[in-house]
Amino acid sequence: AAGICENEQLHVWNVSNGDRFVTYAIRATRGSGIVSLNGSAARRASPGDLVILAAFVQVPSAEAQQHKPRLVFVDALNRIQATRDHVPVQD
């Protein structure tokens, strides 16, 4: 739903322990809800930790104002609960 590609660089922000690191996407079965950390990244989180996965795109300045992000919100079983195409304005 987020459009993340296999081998795409991902930033992982572990909400549970405050750790942040960069890794890459490995394919899982579509719709499986699997989010796993392998190799050294596995030492940065524990099963059940709440993590945010962030991928970025570079676009020319002229296109930046038109770009729409893909935000995907999931439940505890990684089932999609909501999607958005904008970051809410911070008050």
C-alpha positions as a Python dict, from the first residue, in 0.01 Angstrom:
ca = {
    (1, 'A'): (0, 0, 0),
    (2, 'A'): (294, 233, 61),
    (3, 'G'): (462, 151, -268),
    (4, 'I'): (789, 37, -107),
    (5, 'C'): (1005, -153, -356),
    (6, 'E'): (1226, -452, -288),
    (7, 'N'): (1577, -333, -191),
    (8, 'E'): (1454, 24, -138),
    (9, 'Q'): (1634, 210, 140),
    (10, 'L'): (1421, 246, 452),
    (11, 'H'): (1463, 453, 763),
    (12, 'V'): (1333, 272, 1070),
    (13, 'W'): (1228, 471, 1375),
    (14, 'N'): (1169, 248, 1677),
    (15, 'V'): (906, 425, 1886),
    (16, 'S'): (943, 168, 2165),
    (17, 'N'): (1313, 227, 2236),
    (18, 'G'): (1400, 550, 2050),
    (19, 'D'): (1651, 385, 1817),
    (20, 'R'): (1681, 499, 1455),
    (21, 'F'): (1862, 323, 1174),
    (22, 'V'): (1872, 277, 797),
    (23, 'T'): (1822, -56, 622),
    (24, 'Y'): (1653, -188, 306),
    (25, 'A'): (1331, -366, 214),
    (26, 'I'): (1322, -741, 165),
    (27, 'R'): (1018, -894, -7),
    (28, 'A'): (760, -1081, 201),
    (29, 'T'): (441, -1248, 84),
    (30, 'R'): (196, -975, -19),
    (31, 'G'): (-72, -924, 244),
    (32, 'S'): (115, -1130, 505),
    (33, 'G'): (166, -835, 741),
    (34, 'I'): (525, -948, 794),
    (35, 'V'): (765, -680, 911),
    (36, 'S'): (1094, -837, 1009),
    (37, 'L'): (1438, -703, 1077),
    (38, 'N'): (1733, -914, 966),
    (39, 'G'): (2106, -903, 1028),
    (40, 'S'): (2237, -616, 1237),
    (41, 'A'): (1901, -437, 1215),
    (42, 'A'): (1750, -721, 1421),
    (43, 'R'): (1959, -606, 1717),
    (44, 'R'): (1783, -267, 1710),
    (45, 'A'): (1430, -389, 1787),
    (46, 'S'): (1240, -662, 1968),
    (47, 'P'): (925, -847, 1864),
    (48, 'G'): (625, -629, 1945),
    (49, 'D'): (812, -297, 1920),
    (50, 'L'): (623, -17, 1750),
    (51, 'V'): (824, 102, 1449),
    (52, 'I'): (776, 362, 1179),
    (53, 'L'): (911, 278, 834),
    (54, 'A'): (997, 577, 618),
    (55, 'A'): (1102, 586, 254),
    (56, 'F'): (1180, 905, 67),
    (57, 'V'): (1169, 1029, -290),
    (58, 'Q'): (1372, 1302, -457),
    (59, 'V'): (1187, 1518, -706),
    (60, 'P'): (1275, 1841, -883),
    (61, 'S'): (1168, 2158, -697),
    (62, 'A'): (897, 2226, -953),
    (63, 'E'): (734, 1890, -872),
    (64, 'A'): (777, 1902, -494),
    (65, 'Q'): (463, 2109, -433),
    (66, 'Q'): (253, 1857, -626),
    (67, 'H'): (399, 1544, -467),
    (68, 'K'): (161, 1339, -250),
    (69, 'P'): (311, 1107, 11),
    (70, 'R'): (166, 764, 87),
    (71, 'L'): (102, 722, 458),
    (72, 'V'): (-22, 381, 570),
    (73, 'F'): (-152, 323, 923),
    (74, 'V'): (-179, -34, 1050),
    (75, 'D'): (-309, -212, 1359),
    (76, 'A'): (-115, -442, 1594),
    (77, 'L'): (-133, -722, 1332),
    (78, 'N'): (-11, -492, 1052),
    (79, 'R'): (-352, -482, 886),
    (80, 'I'): (-420, -154, 706),
    (81, 'Q'): (-653, 69, 905),
    (82, 'A'): (-619, 394, 710),
    (83, 'T'): (-420, 564, 436),
    (84, 'R'): (-354, 931, 370),
    (85, 'D'): (-187, 1136, 100),
    (86, 'H'): (-79, 1422, 325),
    (87, 'V'): (88, 1488, 656),
    (88, 'P'): (-150, 1668, 890),
    (89, 'V'): (-67, 2030, 971),
    (90, 'Q'): (109, 2051, 1306),
    (91, 'D'): (-48, 2292, 1553),
}
